[in-house]
Short mmCIF file of N, CA and C in Angstrom, two decimals:
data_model
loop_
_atom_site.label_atom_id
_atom_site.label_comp_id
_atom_site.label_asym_id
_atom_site.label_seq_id
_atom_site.Cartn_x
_atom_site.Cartn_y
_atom_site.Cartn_z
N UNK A 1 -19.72 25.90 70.67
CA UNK A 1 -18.36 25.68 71.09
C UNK A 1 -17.83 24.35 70.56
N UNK A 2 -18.81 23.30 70.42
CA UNK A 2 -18.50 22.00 69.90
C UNK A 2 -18.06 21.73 68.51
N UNK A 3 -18.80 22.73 67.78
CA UNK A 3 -18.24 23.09 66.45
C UNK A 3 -16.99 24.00 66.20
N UNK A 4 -16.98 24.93 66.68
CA UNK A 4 -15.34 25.43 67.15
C UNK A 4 -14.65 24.51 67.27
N UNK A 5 -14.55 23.64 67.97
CA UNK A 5 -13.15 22.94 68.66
C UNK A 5 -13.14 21.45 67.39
N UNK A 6 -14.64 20.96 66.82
CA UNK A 6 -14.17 20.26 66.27
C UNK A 6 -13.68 20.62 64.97
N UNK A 7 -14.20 21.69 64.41
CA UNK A 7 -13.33 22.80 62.97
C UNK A 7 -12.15 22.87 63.28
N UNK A 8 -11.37 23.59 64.34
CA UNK A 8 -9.82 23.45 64.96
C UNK A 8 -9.56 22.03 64.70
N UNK A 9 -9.87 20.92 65.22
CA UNK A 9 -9.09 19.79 64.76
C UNK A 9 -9.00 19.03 63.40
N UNK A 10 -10.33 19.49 62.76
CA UNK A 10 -9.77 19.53 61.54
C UNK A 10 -8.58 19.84 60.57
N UNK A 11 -8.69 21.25 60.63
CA UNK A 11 -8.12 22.26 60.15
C UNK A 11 -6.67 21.80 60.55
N UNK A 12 -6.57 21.65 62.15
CA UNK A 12 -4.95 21.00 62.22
C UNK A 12 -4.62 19.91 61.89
N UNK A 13 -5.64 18.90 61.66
CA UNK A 13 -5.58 17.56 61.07
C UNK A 13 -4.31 17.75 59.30
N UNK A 14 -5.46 18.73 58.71
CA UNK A 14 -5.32 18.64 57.33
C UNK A 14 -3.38 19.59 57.26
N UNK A 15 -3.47 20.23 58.35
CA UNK A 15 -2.02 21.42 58.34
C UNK A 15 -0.92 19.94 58.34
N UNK A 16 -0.87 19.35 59.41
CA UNK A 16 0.22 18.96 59.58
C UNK A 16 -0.18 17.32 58.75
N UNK A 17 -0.84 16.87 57.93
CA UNK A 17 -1.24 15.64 57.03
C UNK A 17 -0.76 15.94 55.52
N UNK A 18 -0.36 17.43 55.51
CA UNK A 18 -0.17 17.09 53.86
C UNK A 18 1.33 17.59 53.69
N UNK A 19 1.99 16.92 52.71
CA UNK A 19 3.33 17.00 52.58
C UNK A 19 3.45 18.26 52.01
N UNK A 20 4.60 18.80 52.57
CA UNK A 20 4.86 19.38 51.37
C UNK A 20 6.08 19.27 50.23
N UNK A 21 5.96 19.95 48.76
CA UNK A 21 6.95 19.47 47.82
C UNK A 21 8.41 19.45 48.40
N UNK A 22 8.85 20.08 49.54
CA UNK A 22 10.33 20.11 49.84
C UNK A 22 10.71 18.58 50.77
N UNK A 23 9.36 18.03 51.29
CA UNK A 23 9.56 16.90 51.73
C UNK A 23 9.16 15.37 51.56
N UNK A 24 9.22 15.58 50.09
CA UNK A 24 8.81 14.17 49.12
C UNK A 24 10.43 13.35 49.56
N UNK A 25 10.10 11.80 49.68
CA UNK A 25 11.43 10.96 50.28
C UNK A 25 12.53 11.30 48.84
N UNK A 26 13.73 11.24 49.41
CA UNK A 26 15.01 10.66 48.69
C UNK A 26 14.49 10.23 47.50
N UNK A 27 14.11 8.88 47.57
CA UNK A 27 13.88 7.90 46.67
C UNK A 27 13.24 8.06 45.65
N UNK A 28 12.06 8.36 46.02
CA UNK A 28 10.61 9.45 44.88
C UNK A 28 11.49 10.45 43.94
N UNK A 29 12.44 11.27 44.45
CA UNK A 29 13.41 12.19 43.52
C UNK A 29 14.15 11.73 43.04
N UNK A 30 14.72 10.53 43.36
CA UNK A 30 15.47 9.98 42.73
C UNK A 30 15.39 9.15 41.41
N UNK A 31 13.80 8.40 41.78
CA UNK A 31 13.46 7.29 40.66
C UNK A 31 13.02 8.31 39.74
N UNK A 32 12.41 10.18 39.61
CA UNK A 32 11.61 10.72 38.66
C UNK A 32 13.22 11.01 38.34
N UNK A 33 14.60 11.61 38.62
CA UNK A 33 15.58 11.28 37.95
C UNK A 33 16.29 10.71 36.39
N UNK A 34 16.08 9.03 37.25
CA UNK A 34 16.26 8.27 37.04
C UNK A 34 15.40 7.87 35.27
N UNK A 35 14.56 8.71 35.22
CA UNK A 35 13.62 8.43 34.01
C UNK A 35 14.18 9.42 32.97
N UNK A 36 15.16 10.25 33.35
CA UNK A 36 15.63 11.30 32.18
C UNK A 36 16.45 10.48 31.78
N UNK A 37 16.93 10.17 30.43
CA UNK A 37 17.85 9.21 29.59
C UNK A 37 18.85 9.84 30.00
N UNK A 38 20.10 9.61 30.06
CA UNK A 38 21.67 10.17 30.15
C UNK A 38 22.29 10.79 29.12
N UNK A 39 21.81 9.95 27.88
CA UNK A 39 21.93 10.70 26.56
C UNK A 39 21.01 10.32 25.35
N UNK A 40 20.72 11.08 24.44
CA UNK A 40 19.57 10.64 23.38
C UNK A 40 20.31 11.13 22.16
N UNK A 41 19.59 10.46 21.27
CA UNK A 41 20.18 10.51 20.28
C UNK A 41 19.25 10.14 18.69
N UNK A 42 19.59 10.66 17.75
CA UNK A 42 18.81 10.34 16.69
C UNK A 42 19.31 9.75 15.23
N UNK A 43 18.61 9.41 14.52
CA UNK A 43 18.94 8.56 12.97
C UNK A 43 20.61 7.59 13.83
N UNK A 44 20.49 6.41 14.61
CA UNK A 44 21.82 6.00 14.66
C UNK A 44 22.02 4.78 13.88
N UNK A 45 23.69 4.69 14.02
CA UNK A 45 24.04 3.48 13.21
C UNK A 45 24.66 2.72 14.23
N UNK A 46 24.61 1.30 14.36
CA UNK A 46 25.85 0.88 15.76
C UNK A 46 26.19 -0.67 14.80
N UNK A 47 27.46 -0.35 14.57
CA UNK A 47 27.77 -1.95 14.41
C UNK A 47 28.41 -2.77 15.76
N UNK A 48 27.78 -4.32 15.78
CA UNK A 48 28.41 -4.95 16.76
C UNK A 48 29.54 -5.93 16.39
N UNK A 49 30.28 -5.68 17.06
CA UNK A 49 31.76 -6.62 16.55
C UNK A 49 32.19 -7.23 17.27
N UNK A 50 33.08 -8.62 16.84
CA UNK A 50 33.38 -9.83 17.44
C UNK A 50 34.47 -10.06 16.74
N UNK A 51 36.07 -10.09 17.30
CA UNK A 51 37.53 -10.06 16.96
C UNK A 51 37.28 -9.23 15.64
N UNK A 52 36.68 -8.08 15.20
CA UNK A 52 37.12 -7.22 14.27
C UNK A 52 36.20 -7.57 13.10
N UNK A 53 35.10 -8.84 13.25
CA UNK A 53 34.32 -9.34 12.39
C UNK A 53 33.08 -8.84 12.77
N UNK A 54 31.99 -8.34 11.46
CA UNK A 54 30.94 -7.74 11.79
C UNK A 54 29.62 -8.58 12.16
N UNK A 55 29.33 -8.67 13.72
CA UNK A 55 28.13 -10.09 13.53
C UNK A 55 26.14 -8.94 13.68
N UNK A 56 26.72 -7.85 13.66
CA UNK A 56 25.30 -7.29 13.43
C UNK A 56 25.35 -5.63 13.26
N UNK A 57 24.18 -4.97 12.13
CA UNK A 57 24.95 -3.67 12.49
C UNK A 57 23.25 -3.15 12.70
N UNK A 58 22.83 -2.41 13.32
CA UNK A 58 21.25 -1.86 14.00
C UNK A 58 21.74 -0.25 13.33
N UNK A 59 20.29 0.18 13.14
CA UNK A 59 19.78 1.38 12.92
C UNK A 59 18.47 1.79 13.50
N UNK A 60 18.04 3.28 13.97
CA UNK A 60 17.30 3.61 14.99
C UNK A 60 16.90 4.76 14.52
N UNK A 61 15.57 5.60 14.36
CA UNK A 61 15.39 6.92 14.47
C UNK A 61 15.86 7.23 15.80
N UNK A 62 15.54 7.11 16.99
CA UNK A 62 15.71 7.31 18.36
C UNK A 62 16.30 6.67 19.34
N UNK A 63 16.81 6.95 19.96
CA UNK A 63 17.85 5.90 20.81
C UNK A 63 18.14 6.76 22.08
N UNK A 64 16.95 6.37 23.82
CA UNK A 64 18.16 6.67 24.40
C UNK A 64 18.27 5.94 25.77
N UNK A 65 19.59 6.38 26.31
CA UNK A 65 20.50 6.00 26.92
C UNK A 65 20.31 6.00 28.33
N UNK A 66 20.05 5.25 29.35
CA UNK A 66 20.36 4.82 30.66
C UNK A 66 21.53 4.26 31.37
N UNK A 67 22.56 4.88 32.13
CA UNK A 67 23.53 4.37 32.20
C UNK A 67 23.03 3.64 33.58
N UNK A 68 22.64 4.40 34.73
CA UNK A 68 22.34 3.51 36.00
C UNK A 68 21.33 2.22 35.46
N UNK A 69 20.65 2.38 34.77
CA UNK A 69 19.64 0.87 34.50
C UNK A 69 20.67 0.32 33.76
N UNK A 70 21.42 0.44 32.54
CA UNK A 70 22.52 -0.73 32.07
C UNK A 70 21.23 -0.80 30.89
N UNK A 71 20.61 0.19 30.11
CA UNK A 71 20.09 -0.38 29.15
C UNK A 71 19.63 1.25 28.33
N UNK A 72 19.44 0.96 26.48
CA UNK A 72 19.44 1.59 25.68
C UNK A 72 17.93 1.33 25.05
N UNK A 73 17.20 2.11 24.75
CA UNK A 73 15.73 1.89 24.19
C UNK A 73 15.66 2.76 22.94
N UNK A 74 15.14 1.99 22.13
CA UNK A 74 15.35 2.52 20.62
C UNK A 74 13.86 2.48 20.41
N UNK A 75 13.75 2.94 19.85
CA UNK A 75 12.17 3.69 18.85
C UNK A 75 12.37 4.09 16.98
N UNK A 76 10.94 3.67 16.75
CA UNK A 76 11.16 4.47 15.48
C UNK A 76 12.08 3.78 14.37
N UNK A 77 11.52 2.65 13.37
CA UNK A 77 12.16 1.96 12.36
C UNK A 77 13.03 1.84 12.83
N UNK A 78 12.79 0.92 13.42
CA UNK A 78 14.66 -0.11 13.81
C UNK A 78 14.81 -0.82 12.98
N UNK A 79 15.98 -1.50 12.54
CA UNK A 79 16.50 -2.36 11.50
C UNK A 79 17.43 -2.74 12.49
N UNK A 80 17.94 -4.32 12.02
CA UNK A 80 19.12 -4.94 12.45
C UNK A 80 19.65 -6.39 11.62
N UNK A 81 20.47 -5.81 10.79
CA UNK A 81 20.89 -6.56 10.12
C UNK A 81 22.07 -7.72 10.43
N UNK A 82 21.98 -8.99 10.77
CA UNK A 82 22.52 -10.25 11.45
C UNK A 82 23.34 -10.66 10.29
N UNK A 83 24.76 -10.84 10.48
CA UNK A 83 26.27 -11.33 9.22
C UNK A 83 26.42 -12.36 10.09
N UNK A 84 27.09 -13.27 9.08
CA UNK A 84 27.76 -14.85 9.12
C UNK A 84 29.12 -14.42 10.18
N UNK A 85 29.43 -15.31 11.25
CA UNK A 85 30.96 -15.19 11.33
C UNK A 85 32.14 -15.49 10.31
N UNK A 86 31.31 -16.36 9.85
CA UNK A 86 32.33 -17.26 8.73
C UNK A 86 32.58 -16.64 7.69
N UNK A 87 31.49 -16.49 7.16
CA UNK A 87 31.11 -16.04 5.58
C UNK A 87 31.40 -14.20 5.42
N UNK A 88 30.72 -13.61 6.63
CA UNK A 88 30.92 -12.04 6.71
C UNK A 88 29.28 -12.06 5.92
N UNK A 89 28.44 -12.52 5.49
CA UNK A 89 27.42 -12.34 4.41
C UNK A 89 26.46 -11.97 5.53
N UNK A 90 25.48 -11.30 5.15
CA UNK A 90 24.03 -11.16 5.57
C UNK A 90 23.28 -12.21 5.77
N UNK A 91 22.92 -12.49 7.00
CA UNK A 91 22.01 -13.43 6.75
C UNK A 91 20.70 -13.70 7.06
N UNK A 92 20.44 -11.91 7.94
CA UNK A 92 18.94 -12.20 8.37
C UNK A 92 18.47 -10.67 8.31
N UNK A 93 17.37 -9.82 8.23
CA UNK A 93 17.18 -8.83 9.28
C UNK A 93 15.83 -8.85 9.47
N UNK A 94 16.27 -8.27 10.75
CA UNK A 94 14.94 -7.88 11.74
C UNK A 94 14.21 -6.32 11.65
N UNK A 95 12.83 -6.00 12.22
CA UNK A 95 12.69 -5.10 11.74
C UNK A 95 11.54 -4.93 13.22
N UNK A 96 11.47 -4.07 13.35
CA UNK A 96 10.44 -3.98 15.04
C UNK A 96 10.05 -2.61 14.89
N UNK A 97 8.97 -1.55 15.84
CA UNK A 97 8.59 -0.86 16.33
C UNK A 97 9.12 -0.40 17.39
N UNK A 98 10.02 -0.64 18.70
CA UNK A 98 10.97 -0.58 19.27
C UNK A 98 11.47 -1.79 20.10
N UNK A 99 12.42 -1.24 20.63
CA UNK A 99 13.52 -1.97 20.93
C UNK A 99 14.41 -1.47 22.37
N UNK A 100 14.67 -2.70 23.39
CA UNK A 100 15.13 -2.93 24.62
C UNK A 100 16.97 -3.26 24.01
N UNK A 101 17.85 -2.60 24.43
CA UNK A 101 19.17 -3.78 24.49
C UNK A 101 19.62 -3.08 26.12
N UNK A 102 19.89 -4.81 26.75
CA UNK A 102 20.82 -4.66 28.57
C UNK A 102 21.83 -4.60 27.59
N UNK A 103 22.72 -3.28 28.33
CA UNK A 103 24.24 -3.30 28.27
C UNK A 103 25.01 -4.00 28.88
N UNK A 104 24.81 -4.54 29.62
CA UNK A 104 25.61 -5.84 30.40
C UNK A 104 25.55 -6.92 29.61
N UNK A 105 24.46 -7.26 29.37
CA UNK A 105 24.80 -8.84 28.10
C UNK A 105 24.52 -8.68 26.68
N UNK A 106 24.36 -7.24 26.38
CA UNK A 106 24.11 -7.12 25.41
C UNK A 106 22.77 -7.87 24.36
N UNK A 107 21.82 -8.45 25.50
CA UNK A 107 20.44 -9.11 24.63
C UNK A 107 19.71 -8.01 24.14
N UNK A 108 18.90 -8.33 23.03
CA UNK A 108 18.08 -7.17 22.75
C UNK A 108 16.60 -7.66 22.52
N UNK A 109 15.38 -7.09 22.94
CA UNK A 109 14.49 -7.22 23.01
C UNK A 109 13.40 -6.39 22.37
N UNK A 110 12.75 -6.97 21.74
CA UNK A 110 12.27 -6.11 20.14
C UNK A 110 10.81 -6.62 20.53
N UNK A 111 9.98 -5.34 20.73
CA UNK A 111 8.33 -5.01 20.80
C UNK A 111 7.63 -4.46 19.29
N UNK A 112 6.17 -4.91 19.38
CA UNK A 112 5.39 -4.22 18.57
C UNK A 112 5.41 -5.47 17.21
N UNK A 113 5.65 -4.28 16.58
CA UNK A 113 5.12 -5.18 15.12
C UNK A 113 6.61 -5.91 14.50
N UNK A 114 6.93 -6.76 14.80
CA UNK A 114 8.72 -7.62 15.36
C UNK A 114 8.54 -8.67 13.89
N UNK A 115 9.16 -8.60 12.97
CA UNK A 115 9.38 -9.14 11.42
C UNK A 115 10.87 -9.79 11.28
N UNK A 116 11.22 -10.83 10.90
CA UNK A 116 12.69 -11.53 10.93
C UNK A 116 12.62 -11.94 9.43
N UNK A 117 13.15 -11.80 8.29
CA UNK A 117 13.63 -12.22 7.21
C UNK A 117 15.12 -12.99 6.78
N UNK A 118 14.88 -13.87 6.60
CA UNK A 118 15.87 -14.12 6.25
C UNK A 118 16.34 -14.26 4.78
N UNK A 119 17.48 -14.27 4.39
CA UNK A 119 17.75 -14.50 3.00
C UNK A 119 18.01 -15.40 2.52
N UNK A 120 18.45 -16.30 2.87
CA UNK A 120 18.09 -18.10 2.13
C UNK A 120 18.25 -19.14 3.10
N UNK A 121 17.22 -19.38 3.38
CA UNK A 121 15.94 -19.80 2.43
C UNK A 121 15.45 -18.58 2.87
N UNK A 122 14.40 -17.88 1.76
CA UNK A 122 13.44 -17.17 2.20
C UNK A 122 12.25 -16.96 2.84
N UNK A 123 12.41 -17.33 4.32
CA UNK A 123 11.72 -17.30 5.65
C UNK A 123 11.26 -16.30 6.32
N UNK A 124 10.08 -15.85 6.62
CA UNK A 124 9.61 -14.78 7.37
C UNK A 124 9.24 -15.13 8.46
N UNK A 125 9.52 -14.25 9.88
CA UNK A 125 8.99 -15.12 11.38
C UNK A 125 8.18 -13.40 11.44
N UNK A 126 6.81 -13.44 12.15
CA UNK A 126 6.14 -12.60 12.55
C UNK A 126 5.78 -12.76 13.93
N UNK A 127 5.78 -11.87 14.81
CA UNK A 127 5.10 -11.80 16.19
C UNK A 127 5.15 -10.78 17.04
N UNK A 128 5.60 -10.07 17.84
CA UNK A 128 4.86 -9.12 19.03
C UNK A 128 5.82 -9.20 19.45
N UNK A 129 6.64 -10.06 20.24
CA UNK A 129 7.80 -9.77 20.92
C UNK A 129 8.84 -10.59 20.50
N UNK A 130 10.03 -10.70 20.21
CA UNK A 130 11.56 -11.51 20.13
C UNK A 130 12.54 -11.05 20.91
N UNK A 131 13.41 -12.24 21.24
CA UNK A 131 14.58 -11.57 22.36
C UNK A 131 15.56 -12.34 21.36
N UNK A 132 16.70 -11.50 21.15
CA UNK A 132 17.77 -12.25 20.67
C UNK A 132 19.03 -11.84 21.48
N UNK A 133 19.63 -13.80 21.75
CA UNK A 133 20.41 -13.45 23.10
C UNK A 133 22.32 -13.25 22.45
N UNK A 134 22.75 -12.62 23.20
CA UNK A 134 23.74 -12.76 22.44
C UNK A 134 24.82 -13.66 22.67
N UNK A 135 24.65 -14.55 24.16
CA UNK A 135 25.42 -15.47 24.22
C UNK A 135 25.40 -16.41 23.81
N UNK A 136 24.31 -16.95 23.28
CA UNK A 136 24.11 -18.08 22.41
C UNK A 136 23.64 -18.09 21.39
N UNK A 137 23.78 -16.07 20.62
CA UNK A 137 23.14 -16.01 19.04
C UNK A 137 22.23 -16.89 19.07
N UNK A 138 20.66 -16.65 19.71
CA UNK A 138 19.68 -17.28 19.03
C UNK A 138 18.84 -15.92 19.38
N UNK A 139 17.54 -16.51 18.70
CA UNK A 139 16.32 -15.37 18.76
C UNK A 139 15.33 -16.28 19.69
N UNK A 140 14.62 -15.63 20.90
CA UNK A 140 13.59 -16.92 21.30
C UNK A 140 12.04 -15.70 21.17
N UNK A 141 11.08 -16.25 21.58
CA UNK A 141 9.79 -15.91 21.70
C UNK A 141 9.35 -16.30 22.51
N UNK A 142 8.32 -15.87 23.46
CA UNK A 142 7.01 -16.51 24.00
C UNK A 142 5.93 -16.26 23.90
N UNK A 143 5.40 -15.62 22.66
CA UNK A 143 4.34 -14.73 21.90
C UNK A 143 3.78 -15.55 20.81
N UNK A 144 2.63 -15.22 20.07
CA UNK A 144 2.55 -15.95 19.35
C UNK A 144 3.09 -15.43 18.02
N UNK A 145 3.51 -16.38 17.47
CA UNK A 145 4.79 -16.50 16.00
C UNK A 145 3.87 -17.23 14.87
N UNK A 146 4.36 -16.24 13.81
CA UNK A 146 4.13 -17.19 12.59
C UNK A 146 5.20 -17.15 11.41
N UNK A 147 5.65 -18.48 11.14
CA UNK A 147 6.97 -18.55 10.25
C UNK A 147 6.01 -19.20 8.67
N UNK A 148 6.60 -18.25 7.38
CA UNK A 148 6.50 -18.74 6.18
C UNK A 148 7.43 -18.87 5.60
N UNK A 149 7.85 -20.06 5.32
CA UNK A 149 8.75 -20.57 3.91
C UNK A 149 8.25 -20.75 2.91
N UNK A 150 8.85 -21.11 2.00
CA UNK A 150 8.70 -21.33 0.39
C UNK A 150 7.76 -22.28 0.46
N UNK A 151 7.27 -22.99 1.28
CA UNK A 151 6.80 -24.71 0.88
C UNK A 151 5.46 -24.22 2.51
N UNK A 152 5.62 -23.90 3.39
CA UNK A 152 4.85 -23.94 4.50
C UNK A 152 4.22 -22.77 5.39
N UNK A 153 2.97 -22.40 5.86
CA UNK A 153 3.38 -21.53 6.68
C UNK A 153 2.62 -22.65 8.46
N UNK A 154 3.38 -21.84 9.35
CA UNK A 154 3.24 -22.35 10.59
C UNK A 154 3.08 -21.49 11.54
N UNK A 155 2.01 -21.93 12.42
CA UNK A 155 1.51 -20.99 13.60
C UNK A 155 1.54 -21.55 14.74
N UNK A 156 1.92 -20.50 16.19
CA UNK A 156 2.22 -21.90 17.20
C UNK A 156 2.63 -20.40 17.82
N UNK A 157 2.91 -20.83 19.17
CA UNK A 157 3.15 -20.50 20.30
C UNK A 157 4.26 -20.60 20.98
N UNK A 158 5.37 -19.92 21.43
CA UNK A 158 6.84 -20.01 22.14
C UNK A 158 7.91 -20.53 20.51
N UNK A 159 8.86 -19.83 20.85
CA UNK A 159 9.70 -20.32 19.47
C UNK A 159 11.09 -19.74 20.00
N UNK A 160 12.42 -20.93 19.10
CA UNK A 160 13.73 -20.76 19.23
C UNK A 160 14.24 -20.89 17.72
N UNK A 161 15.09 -20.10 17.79
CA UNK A 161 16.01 -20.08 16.09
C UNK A 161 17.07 -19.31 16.36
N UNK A 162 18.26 -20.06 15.05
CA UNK A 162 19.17 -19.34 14.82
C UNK A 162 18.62 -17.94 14.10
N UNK A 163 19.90 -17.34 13.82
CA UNK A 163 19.33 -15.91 13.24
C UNK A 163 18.99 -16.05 11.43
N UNK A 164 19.60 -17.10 11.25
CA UNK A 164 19.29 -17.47 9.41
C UNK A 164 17.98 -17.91 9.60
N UNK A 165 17.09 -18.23 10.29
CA UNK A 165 16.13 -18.79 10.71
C UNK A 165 15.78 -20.56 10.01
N UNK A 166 17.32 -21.10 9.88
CA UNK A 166 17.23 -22.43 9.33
C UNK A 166 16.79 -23.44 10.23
N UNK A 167 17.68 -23.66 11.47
CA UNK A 167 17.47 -24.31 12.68
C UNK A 167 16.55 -23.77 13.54
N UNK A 168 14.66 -23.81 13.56
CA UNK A 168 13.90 -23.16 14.27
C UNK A 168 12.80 -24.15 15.50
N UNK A 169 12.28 -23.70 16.59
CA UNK A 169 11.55 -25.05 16.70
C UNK A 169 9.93 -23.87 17.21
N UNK A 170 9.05 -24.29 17.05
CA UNK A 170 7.90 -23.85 17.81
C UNK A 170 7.01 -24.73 18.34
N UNK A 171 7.13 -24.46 20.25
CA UNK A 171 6.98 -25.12 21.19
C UNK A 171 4.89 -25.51 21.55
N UNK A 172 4.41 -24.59 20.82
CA UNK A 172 2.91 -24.76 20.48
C UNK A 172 2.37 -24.60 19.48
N UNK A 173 2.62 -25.99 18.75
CA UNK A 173 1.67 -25.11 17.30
C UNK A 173 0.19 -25.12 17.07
N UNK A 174 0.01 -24.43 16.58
CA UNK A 174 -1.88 -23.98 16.83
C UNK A 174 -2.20 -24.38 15.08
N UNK A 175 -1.20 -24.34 13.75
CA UNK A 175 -1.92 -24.49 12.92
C UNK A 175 -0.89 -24.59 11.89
N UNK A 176 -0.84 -25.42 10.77
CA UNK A 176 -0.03 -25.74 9.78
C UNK A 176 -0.59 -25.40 8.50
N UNK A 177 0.13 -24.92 7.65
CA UNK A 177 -0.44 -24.58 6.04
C UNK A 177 0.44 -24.91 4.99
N UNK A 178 0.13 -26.15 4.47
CA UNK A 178 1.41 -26.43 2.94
C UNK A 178 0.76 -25.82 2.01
#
């Protein structure tokens, strides 16, 4: 009889302990939602503009779209090519594995194998992650970076630059090469 009654409380233990799928919370349905992009998209082009002047134009195999998060995730040979205000000229591009931009401030944040060229002087910055902000057009890092010029290469830790990569600083350097 002792085994009877304690099998019964089992058995009702496990009945009324397990959810079922119609009563997973709000929230749980909401955040698996929340992970379908709003819109996707493929091979894109986006130029960014400032009074009608071109200050960057990006390309993407993949691109998609979150409107409740306020952000766009790109994949797949990104390019982003950085113009002068002044000049209208080219003056840098970037090249990543993918890519973060917030639609609210428009920063973009570039993962993986993250390459910055510039075109004169001919400067290469290498590293893992770059954020380039757009309120103060710079690129920063907190990864480790390595910049080669014509004359130097330099290795170091945390880094800030314009997008020509003329004006640069790196906040740890681990190793210098003339």
């Amino acid at each position: 009889m002792k085994k009877f009654f304690f099998a019964l409380i089992v058995v009702i233990n496990f009945t009324f302990c397990t959810k079922s799928p119609e009563s997973q919370p709000a929230e749980e349905i909401k955040l698996k939602l929340e992970q379908i992009p709003d819109q996707t998209a493929t091979d894109i082009s986006v130029d960014f503009l400032d009074s009608s002047k071109l200050k960057a134009r990006l390309w993407a195999k993949l691109a998609k779209v979150y409107f409740a998060r306020n952000e766009t995730l790109l994949f797949d040979s990104i390019r982003v090519e950085f113009f002068s205000n002044k000049t209208g000229r080219r003056q840098s591009v970037l090249t990543c594995d993918s890519a973060k931009i917030n639609e609210k401030t428009k920063d973009m944040y570039a993962f993986g194998k993250v390459i910055v060229v510039a075109d004169s002087p001919k400067t290469i910055v290498r590293t893992s992650f770059l954020e380039w902000r757009n309120k103060t057009q710079r690129l920063y890092s907190n990864e480790f970076i390595e910049i080669i010029t014509p004359d130097e290469e330099i290795r170091g830790y945390g880094f800030e630059s314009d997008v020509n990569l003329t004006n640069y600083k790196i906040f740890k350097v681990s190793g210098v090469k003339k």
